[in-house]
PDB file of C-alpha atoms and ligand atoms in Angstrom:
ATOM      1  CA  UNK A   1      41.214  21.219 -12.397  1.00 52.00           C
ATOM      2  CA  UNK A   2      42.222  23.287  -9.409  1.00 58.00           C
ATOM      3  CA  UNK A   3      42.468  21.086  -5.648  1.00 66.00           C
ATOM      4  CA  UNK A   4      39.347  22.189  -4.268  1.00 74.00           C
ATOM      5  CA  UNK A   5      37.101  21.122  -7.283  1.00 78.00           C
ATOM      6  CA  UNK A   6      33.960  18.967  -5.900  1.00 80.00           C
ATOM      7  CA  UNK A   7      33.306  16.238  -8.544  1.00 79.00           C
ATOM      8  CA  UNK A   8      29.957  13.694  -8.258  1.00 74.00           C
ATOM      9  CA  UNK A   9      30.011  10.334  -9.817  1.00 73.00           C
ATOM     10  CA  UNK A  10      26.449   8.615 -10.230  1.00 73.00           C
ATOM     11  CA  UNK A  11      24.694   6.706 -12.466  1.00 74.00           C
ATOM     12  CA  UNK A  12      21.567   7.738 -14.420  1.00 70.00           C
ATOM     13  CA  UNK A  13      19.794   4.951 -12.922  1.00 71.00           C
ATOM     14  CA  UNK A  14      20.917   5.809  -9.394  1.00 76.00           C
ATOM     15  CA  UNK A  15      19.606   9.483  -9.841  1.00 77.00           C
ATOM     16  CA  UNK A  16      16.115   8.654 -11.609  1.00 78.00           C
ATOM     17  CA  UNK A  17      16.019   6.448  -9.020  1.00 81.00           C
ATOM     18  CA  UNK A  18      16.577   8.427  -6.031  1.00 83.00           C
ATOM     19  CA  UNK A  19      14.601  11.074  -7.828  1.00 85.00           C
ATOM     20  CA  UNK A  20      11.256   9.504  -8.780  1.00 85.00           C
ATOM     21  CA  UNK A  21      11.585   7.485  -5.129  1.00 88.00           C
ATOM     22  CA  UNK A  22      11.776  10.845  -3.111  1.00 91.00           C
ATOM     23  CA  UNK A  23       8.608  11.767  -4.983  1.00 90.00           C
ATOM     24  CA  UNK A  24       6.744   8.811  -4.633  1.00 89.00           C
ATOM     25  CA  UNK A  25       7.967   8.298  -0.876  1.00 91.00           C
ATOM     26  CA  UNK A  26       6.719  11.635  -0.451  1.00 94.00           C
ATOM     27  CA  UNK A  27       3.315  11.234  -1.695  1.00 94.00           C
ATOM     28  CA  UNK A  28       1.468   8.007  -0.831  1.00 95.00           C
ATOM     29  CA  UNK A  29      -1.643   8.966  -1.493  1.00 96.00           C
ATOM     30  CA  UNK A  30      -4.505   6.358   0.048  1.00 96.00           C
ATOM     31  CA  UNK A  31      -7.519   4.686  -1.770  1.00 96.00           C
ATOM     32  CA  UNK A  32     -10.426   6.038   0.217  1.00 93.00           C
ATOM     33  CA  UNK A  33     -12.509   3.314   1.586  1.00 90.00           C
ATOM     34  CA  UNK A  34     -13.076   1.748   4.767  1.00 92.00           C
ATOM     35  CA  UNK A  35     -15.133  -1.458   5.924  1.00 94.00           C
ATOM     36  CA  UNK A  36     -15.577  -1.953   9.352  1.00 95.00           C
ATOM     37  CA  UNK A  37     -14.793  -0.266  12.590  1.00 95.00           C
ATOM     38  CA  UNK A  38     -10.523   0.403  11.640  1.00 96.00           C
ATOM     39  CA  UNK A  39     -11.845   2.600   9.135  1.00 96.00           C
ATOM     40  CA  UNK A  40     -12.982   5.476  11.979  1.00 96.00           C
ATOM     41  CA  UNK A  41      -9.539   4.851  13.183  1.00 96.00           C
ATOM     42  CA  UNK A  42      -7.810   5.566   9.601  1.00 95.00           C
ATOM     43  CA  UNK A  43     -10.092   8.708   9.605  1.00 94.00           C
ATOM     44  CA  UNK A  44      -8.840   9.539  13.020  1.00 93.00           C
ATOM     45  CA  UNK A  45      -5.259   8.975  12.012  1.00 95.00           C
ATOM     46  CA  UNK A  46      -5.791  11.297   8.600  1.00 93.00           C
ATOM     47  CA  UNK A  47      -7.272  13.861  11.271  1.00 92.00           C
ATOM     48  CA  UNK A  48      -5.667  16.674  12.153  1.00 92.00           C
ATOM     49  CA  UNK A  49      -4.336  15.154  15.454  1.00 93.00           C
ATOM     50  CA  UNK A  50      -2.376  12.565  14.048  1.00 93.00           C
ATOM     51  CA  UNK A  51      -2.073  14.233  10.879  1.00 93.00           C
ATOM     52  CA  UNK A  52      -1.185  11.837   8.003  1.00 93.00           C
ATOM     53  CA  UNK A  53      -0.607  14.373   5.685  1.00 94.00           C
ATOM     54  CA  UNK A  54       2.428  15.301   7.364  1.00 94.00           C
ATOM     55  CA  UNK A  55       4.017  12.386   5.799  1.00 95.00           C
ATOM     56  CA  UNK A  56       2.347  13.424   1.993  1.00 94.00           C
ATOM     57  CA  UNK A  57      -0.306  10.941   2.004  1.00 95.00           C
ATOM     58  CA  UNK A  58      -3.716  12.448   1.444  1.00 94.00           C
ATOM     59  CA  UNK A  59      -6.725  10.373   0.737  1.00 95.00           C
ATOM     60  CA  UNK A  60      -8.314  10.083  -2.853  1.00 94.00           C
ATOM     61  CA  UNK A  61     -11.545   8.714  -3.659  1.00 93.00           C
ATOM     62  CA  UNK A  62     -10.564   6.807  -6.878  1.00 94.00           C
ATOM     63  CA  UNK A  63      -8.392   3.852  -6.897  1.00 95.00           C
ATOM     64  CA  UNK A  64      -7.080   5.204 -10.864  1.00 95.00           C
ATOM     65  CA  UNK A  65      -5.172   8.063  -8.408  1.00 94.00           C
ATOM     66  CA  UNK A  66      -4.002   6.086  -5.572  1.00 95.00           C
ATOM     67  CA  UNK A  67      -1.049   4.377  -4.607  1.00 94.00           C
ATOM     68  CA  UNK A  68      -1.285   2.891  -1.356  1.00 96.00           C
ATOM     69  CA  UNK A  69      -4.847   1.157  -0.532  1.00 97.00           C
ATOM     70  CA  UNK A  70      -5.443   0.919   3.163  1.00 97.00           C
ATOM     71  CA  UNK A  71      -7.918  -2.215   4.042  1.00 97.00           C
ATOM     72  CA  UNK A  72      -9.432  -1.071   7.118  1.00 96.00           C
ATOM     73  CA  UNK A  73     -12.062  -3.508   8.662  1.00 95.00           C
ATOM     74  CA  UNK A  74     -13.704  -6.771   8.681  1.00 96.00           C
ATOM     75  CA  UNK A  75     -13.720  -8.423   5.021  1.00 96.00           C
ATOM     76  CA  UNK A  76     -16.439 -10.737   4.127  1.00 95.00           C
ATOM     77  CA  UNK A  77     -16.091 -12.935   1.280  1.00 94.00           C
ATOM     78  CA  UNK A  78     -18.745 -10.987  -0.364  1.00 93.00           C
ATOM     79  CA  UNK A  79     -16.592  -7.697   0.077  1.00 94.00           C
ATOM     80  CA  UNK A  80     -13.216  -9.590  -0.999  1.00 94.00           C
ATOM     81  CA  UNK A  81     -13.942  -9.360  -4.763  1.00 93.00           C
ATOM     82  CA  UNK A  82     -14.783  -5.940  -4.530  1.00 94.00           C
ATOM     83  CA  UNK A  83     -11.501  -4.981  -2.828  1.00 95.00           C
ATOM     84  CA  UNK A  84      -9.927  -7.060  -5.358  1.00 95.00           C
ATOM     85  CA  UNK A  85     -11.425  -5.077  -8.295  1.00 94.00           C
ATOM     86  CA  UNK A  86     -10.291  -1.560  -6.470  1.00 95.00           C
ATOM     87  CA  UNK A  87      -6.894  -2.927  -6.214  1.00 94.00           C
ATOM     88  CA  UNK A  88      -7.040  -4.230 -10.143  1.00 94.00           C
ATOM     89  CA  UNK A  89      -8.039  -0.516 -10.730  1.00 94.00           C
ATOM     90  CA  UNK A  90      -5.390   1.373  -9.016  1.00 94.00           C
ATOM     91  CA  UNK A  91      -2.046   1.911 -11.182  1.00 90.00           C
ATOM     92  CA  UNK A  92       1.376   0.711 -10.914  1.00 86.00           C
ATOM     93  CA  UNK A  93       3.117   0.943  -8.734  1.00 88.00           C
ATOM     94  CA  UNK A  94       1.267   0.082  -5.776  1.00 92.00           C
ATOM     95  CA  UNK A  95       1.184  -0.956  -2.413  1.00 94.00           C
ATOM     96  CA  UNK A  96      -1.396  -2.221   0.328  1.00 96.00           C
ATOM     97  CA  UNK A  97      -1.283  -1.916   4.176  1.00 96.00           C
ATOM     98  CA  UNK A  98      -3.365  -4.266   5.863  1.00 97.00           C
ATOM     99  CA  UNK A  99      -4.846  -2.606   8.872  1.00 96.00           C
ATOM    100  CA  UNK A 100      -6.029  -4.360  12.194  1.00 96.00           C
ATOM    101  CA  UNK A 101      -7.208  -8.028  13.211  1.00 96.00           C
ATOM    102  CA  UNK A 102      -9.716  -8.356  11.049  1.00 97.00           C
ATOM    103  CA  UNK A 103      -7.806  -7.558   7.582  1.00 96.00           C
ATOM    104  CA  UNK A 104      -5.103  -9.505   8.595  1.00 96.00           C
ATOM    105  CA  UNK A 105      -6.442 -12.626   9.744  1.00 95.00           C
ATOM    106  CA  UNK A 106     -10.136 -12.604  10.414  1.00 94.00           C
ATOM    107  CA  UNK A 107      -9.790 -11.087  13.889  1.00 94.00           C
ATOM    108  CA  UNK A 108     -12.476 -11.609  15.793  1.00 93.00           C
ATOM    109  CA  UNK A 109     -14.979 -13.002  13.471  1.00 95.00           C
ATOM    110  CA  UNK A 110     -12.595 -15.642  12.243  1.00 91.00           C
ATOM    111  CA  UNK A 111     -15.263 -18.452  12.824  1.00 94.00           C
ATOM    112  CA  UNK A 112     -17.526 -16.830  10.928  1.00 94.00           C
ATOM    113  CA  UNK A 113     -18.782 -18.297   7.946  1.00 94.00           C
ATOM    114  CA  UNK A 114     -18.801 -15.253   6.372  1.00 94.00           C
ATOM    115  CA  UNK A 115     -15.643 -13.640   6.979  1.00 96.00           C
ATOM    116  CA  UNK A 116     -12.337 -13.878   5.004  1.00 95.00           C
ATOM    117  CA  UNK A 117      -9.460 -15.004   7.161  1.00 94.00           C
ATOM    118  CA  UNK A 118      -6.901 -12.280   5.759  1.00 94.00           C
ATOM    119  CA  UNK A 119      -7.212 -10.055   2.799  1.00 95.00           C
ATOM    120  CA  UNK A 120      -3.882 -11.378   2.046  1.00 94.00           C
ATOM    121  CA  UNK A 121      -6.023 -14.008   0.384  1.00 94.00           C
ATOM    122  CA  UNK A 122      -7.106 -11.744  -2.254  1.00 94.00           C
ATOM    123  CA  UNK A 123      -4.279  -8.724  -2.986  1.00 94.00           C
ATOM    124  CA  UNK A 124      -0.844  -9.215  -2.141  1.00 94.00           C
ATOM    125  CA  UNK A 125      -0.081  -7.427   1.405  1.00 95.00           C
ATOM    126  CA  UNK A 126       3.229  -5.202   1.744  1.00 94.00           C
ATOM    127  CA  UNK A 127       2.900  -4.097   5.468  1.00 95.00           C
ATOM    128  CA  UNK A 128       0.521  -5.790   8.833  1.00 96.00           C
ATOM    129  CA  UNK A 129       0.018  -3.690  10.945  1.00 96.00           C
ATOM    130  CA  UNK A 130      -1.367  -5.491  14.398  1.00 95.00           C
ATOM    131  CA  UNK A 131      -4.325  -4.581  16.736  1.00 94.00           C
ATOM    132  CA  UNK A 132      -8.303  -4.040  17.207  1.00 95.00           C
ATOM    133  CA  UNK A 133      -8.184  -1.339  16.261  1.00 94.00           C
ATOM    134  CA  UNK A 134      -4.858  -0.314  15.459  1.00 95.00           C
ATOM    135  CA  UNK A 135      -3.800   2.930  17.499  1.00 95.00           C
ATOM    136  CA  UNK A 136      -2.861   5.848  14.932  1.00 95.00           C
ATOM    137  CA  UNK A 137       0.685   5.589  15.954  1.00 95.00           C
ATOM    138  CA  UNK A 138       0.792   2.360  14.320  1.00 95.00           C
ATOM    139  CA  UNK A 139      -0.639   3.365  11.407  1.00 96.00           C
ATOM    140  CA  UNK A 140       1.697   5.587  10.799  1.00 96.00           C
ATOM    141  CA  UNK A 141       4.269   3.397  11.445  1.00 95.00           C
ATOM    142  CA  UNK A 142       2.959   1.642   9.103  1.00 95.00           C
ATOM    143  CA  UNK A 143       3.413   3.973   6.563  1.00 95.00           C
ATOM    144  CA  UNK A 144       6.826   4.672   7.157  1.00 95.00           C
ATOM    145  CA  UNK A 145       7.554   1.016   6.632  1.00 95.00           C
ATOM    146  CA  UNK A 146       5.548   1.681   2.777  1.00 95.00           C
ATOM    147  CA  UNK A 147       7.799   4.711   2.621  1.00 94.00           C
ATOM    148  CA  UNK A 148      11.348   2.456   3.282  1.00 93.00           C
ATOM    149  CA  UNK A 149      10.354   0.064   0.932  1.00 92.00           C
ATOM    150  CA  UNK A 150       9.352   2.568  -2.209  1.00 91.00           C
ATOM    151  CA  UNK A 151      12.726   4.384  -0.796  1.00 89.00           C
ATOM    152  CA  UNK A 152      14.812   1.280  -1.527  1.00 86.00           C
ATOM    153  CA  UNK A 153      13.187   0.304  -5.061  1.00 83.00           C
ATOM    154  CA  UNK A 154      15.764   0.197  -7.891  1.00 77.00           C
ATOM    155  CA  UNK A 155      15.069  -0.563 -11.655  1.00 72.00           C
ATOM    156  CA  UNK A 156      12.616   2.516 -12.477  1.00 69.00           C
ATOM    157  CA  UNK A 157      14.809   3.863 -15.895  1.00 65.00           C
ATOM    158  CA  UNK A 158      14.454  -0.428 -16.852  1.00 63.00           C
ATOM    159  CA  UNK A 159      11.053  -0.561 -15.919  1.00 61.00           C
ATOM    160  CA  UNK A 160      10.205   2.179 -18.043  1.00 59.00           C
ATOM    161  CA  UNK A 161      10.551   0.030 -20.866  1.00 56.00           C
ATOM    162  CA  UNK A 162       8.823  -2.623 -19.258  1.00 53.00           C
ATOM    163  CA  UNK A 163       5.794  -3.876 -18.373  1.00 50.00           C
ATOM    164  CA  UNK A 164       6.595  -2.909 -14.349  1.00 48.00           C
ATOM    165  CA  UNK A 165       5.830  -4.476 -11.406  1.00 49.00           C
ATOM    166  CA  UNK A 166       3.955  -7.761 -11.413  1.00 50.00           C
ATOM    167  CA  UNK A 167       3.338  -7.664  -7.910  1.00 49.00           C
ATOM    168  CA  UNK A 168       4.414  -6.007  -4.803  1.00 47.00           C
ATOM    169  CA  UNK A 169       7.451  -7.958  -3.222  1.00 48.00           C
ATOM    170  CA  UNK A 170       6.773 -10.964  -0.607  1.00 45.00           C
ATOM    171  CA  UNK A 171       3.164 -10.719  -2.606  1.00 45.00           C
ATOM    172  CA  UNK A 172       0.923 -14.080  -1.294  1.00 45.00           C
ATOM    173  CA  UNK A 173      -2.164 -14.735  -3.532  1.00 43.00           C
ATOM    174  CA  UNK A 174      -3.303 -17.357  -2.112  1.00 43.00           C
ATOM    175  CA  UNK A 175      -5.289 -19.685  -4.617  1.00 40.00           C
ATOM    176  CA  UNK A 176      -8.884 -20.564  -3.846  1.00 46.00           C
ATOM    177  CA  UNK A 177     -10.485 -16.959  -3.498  1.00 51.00           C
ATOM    178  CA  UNK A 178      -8.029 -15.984  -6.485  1.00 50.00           C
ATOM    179  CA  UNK A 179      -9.514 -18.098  -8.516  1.00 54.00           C
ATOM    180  CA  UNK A 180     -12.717 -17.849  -7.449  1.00 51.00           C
ATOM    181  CA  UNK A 181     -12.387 -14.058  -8.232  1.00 54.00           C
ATOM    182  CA  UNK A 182     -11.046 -14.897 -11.783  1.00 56.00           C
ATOM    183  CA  UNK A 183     -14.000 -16.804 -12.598  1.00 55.00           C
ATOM    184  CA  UNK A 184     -16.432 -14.223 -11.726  1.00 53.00           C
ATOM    185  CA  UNK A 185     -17.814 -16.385  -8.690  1.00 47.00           C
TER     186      UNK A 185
HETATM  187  S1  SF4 B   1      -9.764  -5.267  13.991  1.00 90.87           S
HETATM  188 FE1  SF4 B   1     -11.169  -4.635  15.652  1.00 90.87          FE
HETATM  189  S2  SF4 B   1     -11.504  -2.441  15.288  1.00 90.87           S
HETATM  190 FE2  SF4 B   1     -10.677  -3.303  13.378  1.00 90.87          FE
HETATM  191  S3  SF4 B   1     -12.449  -3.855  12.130  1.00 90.87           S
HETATM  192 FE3  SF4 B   1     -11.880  -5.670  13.324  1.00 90.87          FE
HETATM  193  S4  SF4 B   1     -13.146  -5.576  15.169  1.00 90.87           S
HETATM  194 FE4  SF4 B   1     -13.183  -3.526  14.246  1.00 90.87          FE
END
């Protein structure tokens, strides 16, 4: 083999890693659905200012072709079991970005009776992203934090003959809407 020969050592798993990642990474698409008044920001920030599709995430109107879901708004326990039965329907793998006060913690209705203080109560939350609303900026940060974290997943060849994810990493179901949802309430 002559001096100037280049050789590459890698691992299958390394390179269907990095492989399928880049993809993914690349194309985040977003459940379309919004609740409350973050929602006209996320459709600001998929506008053609800030331009989310620079970063490959489109919306889609199905949760069976998304992989990112985006809660946007105020969620009232009514509305929590819903979310929870878009998230059960999106595949995996599959991340959520909690967007604004009111996902994260109530925000200001958090004395409501009706509210639900965090929607990390009902699906397990990857990225908060802070503010009422949120400017776009942040979504998109926000984003790019989903995009470091699908970057630096490992595992997919062994997953493949797996069942996959169980839940996102640093996942927090919290128990009593969880169950609540389980038993149909
Ligand atoms: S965080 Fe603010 S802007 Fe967003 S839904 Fe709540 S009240 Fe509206």
């Amino acid at each position: 083999m002559s001096e100037d020969t280049n050789i590459v050592l890698t691992t299958v798993d390394g390179m269907v890693d990095g492989f399928l990642n880049w993809g993914r990474k690349n194309s985040a698409w977003y459940l379309l659905f919004g609740t409350a008044c973050c929602a006209i920001e996320l459709m600001q920030t998929g506008g053609p200012r800030a331009d989310l599709e620079r970063f490959g995430s489109a919306p889609r109107a199905t949760p069976r072709q998304a992989d990112l879901m985006i809660v946007a708004g105020t969620i009232t326990y009514k509305m929590a079991t819903r979310v929870r039965v878009l998230y059960d329907q999106m595949a995996e793998p599959k991340y959520v970005i909690s967007m604004g006060s009111c996902s994260n913690c109530g925000g200001l209705f958090q004395l409501a009776y009706s509210v639900l203080k965090g929607i990390d109560q009902v699906v397990p939350v990857d990225v908060y992203v802070p503010g009422c609303p949120p400017r776009p900026e942040a979504l998109i940060e926000g984003l790019l934090r989903i995009q470091a974290k699908m970057e630096k997943e490992r595992g997919w060849v062994r997953r493949l003959w797996t069942k996959g994810r169980k839940n996102s990493e640093g996942a927090i179901v919290r128990a009593p809407l969880a169950d609540a949802y389980k038993a149909g309430a």
